[in-house]
Short mmCIF file of C-alpha atoms in Angstrom, two decimals:
data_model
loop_
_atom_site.label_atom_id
_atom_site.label_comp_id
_atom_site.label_asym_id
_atom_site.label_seq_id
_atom_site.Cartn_x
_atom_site.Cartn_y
_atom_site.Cartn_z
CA UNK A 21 -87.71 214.27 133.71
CA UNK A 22 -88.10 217.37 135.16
CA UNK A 23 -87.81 220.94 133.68
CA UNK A 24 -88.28 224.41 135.18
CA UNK A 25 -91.12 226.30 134.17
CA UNK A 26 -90.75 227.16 130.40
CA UNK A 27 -93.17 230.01 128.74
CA UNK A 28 -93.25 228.13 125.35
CA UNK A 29 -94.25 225.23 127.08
CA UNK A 30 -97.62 226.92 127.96
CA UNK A 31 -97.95 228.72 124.79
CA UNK A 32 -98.26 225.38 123.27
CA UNK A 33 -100.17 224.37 125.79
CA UNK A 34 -102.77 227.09 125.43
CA UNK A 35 -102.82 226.66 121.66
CA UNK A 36 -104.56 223.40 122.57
CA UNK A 37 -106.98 224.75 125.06
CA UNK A 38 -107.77 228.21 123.23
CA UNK A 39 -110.82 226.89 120.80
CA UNK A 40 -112.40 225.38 124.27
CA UNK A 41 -111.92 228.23 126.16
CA UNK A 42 -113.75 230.19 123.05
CA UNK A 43 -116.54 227.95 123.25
CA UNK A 44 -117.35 229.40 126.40
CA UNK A 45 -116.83 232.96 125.93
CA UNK A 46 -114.56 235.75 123.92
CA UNK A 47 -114.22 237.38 127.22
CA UNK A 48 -112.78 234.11 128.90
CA UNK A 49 -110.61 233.94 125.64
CA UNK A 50 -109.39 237.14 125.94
CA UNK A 51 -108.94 236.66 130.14
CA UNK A 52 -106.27 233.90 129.23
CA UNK A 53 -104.64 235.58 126.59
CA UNK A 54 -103.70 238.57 128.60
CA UNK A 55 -102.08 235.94 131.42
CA UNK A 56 -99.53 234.98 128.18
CA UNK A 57 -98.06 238.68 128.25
CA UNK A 58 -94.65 240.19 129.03
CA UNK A 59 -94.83 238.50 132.22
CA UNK A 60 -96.71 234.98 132.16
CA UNK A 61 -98.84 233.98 135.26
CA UNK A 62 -98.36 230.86 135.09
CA UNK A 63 -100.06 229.29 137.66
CA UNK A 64 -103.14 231.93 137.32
CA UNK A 65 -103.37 230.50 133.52
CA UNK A 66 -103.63 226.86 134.85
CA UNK A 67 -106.34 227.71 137.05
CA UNK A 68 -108.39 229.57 134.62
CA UNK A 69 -107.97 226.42 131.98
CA UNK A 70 -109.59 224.02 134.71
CA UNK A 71 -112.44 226.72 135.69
CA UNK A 72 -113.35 226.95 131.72
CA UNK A 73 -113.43 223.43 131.51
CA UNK A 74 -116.54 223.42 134.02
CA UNK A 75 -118.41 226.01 132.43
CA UNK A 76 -121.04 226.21 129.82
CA UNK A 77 -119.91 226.22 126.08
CA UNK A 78 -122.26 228.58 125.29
CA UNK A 79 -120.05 229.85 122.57
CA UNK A 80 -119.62 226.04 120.68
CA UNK A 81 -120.76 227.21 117.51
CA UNK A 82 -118.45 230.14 117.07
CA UNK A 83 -115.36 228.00 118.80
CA UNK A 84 -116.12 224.86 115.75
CA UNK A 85 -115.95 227.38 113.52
CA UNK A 86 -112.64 228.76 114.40
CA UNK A 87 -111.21 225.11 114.85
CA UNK A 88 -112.45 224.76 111.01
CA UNK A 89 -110.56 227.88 109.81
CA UNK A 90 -107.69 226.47 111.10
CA UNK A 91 -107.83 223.39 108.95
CA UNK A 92 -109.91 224.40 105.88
CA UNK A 93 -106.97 225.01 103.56
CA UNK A 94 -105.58 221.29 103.16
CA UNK A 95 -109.78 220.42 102.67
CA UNK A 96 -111.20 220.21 99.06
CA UNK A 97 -114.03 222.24 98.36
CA UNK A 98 -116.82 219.54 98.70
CA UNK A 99 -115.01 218.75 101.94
CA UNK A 100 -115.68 222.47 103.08
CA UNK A 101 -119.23 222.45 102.02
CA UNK A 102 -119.97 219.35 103.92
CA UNK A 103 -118.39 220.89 107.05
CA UNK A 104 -120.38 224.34 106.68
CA UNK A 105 -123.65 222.65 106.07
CA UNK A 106 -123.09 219.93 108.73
CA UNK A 107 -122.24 222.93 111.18
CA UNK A 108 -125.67 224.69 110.63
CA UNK A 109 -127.97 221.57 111.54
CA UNK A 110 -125.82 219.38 113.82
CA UNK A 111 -122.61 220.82 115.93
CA UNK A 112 -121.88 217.65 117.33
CA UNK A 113 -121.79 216.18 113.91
CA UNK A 114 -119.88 218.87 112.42
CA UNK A 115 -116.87 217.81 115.46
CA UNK A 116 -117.03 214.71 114.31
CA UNK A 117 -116.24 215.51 110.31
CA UNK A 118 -113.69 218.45 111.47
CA UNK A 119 -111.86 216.63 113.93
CA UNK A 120 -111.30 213.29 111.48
CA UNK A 121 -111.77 214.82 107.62
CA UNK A 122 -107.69 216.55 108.22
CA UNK A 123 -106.62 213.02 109.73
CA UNK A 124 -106.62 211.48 106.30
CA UNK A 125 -104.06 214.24 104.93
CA UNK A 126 -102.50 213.94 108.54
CA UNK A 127 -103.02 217.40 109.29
CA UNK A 128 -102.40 217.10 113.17
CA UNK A 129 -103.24 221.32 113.82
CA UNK A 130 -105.90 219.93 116.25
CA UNK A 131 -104.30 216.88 117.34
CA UNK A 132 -104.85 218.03 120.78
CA UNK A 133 -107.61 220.59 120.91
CA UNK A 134 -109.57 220.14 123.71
CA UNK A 135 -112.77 220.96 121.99
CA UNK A 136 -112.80 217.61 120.54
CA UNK A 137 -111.27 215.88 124.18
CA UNK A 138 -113.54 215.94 127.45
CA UNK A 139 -113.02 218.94 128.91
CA UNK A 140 -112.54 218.87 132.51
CA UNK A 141 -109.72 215.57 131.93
CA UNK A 142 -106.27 216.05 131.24
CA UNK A 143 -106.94 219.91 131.69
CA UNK A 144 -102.72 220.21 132.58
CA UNK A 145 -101.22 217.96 130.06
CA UNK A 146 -100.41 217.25 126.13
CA UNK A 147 -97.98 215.35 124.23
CA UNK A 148 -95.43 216.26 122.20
CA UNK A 149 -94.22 214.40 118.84
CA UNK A 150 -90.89 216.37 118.50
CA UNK A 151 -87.52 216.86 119.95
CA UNK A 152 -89.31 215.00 123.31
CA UNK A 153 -91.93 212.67 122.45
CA UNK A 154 -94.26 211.47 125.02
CA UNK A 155 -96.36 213.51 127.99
CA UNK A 156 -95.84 216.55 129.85
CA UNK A 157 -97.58 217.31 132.99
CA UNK A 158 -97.25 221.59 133.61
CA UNK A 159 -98.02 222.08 137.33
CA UNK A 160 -96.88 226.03 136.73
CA UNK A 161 -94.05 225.35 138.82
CA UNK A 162 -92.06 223.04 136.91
CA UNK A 163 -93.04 220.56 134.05
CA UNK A 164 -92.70 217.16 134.02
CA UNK A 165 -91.92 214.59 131.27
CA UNK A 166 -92.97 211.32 130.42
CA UNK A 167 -91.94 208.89 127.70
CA UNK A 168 -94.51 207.25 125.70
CA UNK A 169 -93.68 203.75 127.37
CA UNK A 170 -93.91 204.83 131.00
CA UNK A 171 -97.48 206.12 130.31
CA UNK A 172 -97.93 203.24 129.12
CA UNK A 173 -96.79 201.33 131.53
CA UNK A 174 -98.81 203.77 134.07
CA UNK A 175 -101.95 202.72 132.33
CA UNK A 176 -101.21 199.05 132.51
CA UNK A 177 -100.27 199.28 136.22
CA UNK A 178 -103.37 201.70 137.21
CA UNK A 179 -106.33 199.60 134.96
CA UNK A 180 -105.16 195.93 135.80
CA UNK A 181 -105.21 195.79 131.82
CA UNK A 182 -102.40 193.49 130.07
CA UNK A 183 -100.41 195.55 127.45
CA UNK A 184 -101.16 193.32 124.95
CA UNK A 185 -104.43 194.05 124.96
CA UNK A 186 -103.81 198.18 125.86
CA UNK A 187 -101.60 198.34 122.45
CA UNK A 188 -104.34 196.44 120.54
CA UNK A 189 -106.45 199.00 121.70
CA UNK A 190 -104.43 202.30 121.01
CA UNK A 191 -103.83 200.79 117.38
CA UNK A 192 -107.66 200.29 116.87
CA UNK A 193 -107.77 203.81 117.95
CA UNK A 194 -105.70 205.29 115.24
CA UNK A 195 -108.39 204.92 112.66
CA UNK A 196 -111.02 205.48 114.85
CA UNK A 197 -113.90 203.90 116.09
CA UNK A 198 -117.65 204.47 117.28
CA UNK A 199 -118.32 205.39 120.55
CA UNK A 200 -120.64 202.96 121.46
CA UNK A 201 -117.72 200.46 120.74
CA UNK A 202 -115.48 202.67 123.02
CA UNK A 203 -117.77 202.75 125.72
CA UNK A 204 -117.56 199.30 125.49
CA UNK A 205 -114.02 199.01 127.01
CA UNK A 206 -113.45 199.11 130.84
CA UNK A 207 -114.01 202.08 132.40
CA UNK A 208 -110.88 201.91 134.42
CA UNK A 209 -108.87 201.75 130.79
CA UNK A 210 -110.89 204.85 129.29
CA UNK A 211 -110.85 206.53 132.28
CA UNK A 212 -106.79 206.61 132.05
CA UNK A 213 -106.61 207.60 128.33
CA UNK A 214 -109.05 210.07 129.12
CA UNK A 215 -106.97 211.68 132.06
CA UNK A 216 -103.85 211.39 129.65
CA UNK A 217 -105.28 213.12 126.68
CA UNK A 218 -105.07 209.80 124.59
CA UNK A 219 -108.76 209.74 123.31
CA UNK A 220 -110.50 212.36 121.32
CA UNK A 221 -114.21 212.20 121.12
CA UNK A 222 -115.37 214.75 118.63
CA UNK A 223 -118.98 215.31 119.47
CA UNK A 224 -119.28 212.21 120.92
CA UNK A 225 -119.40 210.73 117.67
CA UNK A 226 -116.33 208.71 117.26
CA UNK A 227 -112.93 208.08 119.42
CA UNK A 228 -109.67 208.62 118.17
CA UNK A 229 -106.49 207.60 119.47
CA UNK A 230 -104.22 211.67 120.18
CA UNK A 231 -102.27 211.58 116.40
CA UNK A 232 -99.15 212.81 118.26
CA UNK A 233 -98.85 209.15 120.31
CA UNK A 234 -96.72 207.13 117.41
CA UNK A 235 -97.59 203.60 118.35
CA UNK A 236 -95.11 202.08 115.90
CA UNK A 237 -92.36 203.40 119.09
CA UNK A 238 -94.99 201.02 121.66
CA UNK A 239 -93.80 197.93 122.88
CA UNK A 240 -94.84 194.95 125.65
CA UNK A 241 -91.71 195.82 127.83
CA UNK A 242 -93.19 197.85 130.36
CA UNK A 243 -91.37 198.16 134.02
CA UNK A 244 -91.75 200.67 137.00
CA UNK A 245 -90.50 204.51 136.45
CA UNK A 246 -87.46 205.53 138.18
CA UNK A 247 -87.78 208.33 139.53
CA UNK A 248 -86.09 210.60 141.80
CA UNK A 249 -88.07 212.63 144.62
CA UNK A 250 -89.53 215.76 143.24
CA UNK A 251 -90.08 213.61 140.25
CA UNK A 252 -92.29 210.69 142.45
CA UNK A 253 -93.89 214.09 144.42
CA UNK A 254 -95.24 215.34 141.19
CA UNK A 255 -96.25 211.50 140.17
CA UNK A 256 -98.55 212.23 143.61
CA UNK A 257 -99.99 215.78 142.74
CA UNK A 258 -101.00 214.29 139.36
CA UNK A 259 -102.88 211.93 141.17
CA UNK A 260 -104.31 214.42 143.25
CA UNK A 261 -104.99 216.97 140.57
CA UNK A 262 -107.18 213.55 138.43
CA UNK A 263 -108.92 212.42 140.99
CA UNK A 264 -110.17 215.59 142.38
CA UNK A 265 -114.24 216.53 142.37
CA UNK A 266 -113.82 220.07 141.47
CA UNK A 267 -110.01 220.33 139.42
CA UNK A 268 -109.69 224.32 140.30
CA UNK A 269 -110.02 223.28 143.96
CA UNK A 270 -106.38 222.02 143.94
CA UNK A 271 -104.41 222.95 140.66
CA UNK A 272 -101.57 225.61 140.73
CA UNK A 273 -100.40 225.39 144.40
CA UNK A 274 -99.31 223.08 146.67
CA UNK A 275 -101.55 220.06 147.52
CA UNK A 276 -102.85 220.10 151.08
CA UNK A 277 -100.77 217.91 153.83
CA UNK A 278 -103.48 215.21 153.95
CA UNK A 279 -103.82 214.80 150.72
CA UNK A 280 -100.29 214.36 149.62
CA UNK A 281 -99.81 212.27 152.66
CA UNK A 282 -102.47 209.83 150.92
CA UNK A 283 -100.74 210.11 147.63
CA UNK A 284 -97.02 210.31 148.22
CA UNK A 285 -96.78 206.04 149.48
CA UNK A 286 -96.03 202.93 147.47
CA UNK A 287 -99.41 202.05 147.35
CA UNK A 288 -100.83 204.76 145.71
CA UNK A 289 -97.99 205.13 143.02
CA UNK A 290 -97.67 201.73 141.98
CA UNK A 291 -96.08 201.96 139.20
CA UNK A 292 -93.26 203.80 140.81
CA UNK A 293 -89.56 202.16 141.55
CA UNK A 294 -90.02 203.52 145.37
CA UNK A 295 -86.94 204.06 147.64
CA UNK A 296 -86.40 203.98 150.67
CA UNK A 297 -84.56 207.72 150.57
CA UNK A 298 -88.20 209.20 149.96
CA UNK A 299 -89.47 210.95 152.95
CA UNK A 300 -92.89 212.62 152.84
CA UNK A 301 -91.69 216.06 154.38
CA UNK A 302 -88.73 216.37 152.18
CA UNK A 303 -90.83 216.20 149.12
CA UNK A 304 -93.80 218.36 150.70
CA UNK A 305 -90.94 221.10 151.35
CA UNK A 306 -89.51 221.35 148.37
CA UNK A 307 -92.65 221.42 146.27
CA UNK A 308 -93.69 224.69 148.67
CA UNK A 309 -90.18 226.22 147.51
CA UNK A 310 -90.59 225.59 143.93
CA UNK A 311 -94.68 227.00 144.59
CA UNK A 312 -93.83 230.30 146.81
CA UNK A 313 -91.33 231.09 144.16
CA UNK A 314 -93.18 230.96 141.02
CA UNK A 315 -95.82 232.70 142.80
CA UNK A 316 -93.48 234.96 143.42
CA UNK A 317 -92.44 235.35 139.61
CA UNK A 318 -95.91 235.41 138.52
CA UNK A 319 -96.68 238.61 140.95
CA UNK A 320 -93.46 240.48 139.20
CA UNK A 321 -91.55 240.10 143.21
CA UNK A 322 -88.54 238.62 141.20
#
């Protein structure tokens, strides 16, 4: 499904990204905060999540901290005291025990913080447990929506994985395991959770399944998505935007000709129902509309 650009959708979506953005700087916190004001710039604010991602978290400390303060009132007091004295000697450590210590009251404030996620995946998306459960993609000009089975489905499709053994996985997930066990999976499989915001790793310590996926609404009947065009074009520009070297290279405008011609085809989005009514300049057209007029927007020209 496909929405037009919403603000509260990226108000939510910076709430996830603010605490790693902090970890590199107060001035990059500050940068991205002003981008959220009477008039959001949308598409500048995407661009300056997936340059933060790349850059040094020379800030960590400070950004843990924060994360903590906004979970430290469902903690007991020994709880606390753990944290604080785990923070001073080990930070990765102290990721670890914030991230998973408010799981057991199912405090899910940092479900989706990306300080606890790797950074440069995923920089574009979160899920939602709400009215709309399941995955939304922002690409600044529109958003688009996934259900929780057609991710899934996605992830069986892209990895050559069987669902079976996918589910068994996610469910393992929701209590957490050791990364060496994780990294014990295939790569193709943790490579998609990864790029779907599915697996936390706080401080590369542990790997948790994102507590806003409810597996209990997971099943083994998986087909293709249906989609219509601009739908199946944005299918391509996430594939573009994931497998990119450099992610602020191509987010928040319209992907170049050659590289949409390689993702826009059947074999490229497999797991799409493809018709025959999908024609590559069609979709490359109206994704420049939707681009030139959010730009548009974002510069106050409308």
């Amino acid at each position: 499904m496909i929405q037009p650009p919403h603000r509260g959708i990226y108000e939510f979506l910076w709430s996830e990204h603010k605490n790693s953005v902090l970890s590199v700087s107060i001035k990059a916190f500050q940068g991205i905060a002003a981008k959220l004001g009477k008039r959001p710039m949308l598409l500048a604010l995407l661009k300056k999540f997936a340059e933060h991602a790349y850059e040094k978290e020379t800030e960590r400390y400070n950004a843990l901290l924060n994360a903590y303060d906004d979970v430290k009132s469902i903690l007991s007091r020994q709880e606390r005291q753990i944290i604080i004295e785990t923070l001073l000697k080990d930070e990765d450590e102290a990721a670890k025990l914030i991230y998973e210590i408010p799981l057991k009251y199912n405090c899910k404030v940092l479900s989706g913080c990306r300080l606890f996620f790797p950074r440069e995946q995923g920089v574009y998306k979160f899920w939602d447990a709400q009215d709309r459960p399941g995955l939304w993609m922002c690409f600044g000009a529109f958003q688009l929506h996934l259900t929780p089975m057609q991710v899934i489905s996605k992830i069986v499709v892209a990895s050559n994985v069987s669902v079976k053994e996918i589910l068994h996985f996610l469910n393992s997930l929701k209590s957490g395991i050791s990364y060496e066990e994780y990294s014990a999976y295939p790569q193709a499989l943790r490579s998609l959770l990864q790029k779907h915001v599915m697996a936390a790793m706080p401080g590369k310590k542990s790997v948790w399944l994102n507590p806003r996926i409810n597996t209990d609404d997971l099943n083994e009947n998986i087909e293709p998505i249906d989609s219509d065009l601009l739908e199946t074009s944005a299918l391509a520009m996430e594939k573009i935007w994931d497998e990119a070297e450099y992610l602020p290279d191509v987010i928040s405008r319209v992907p170049d000709k050659e590289l949409f011609v390689e993702a826009f085809k059947p074999e490229s989005l497999p797991y799409v129902v493809w018709k025959k009514s999908f024609d590559f300049e069609d979709a490359l057209k109206e994704l420049e509309e939707r681009y030139i007029e959010r730009l548009a927007i974002d510069n106050g020209h409308i």
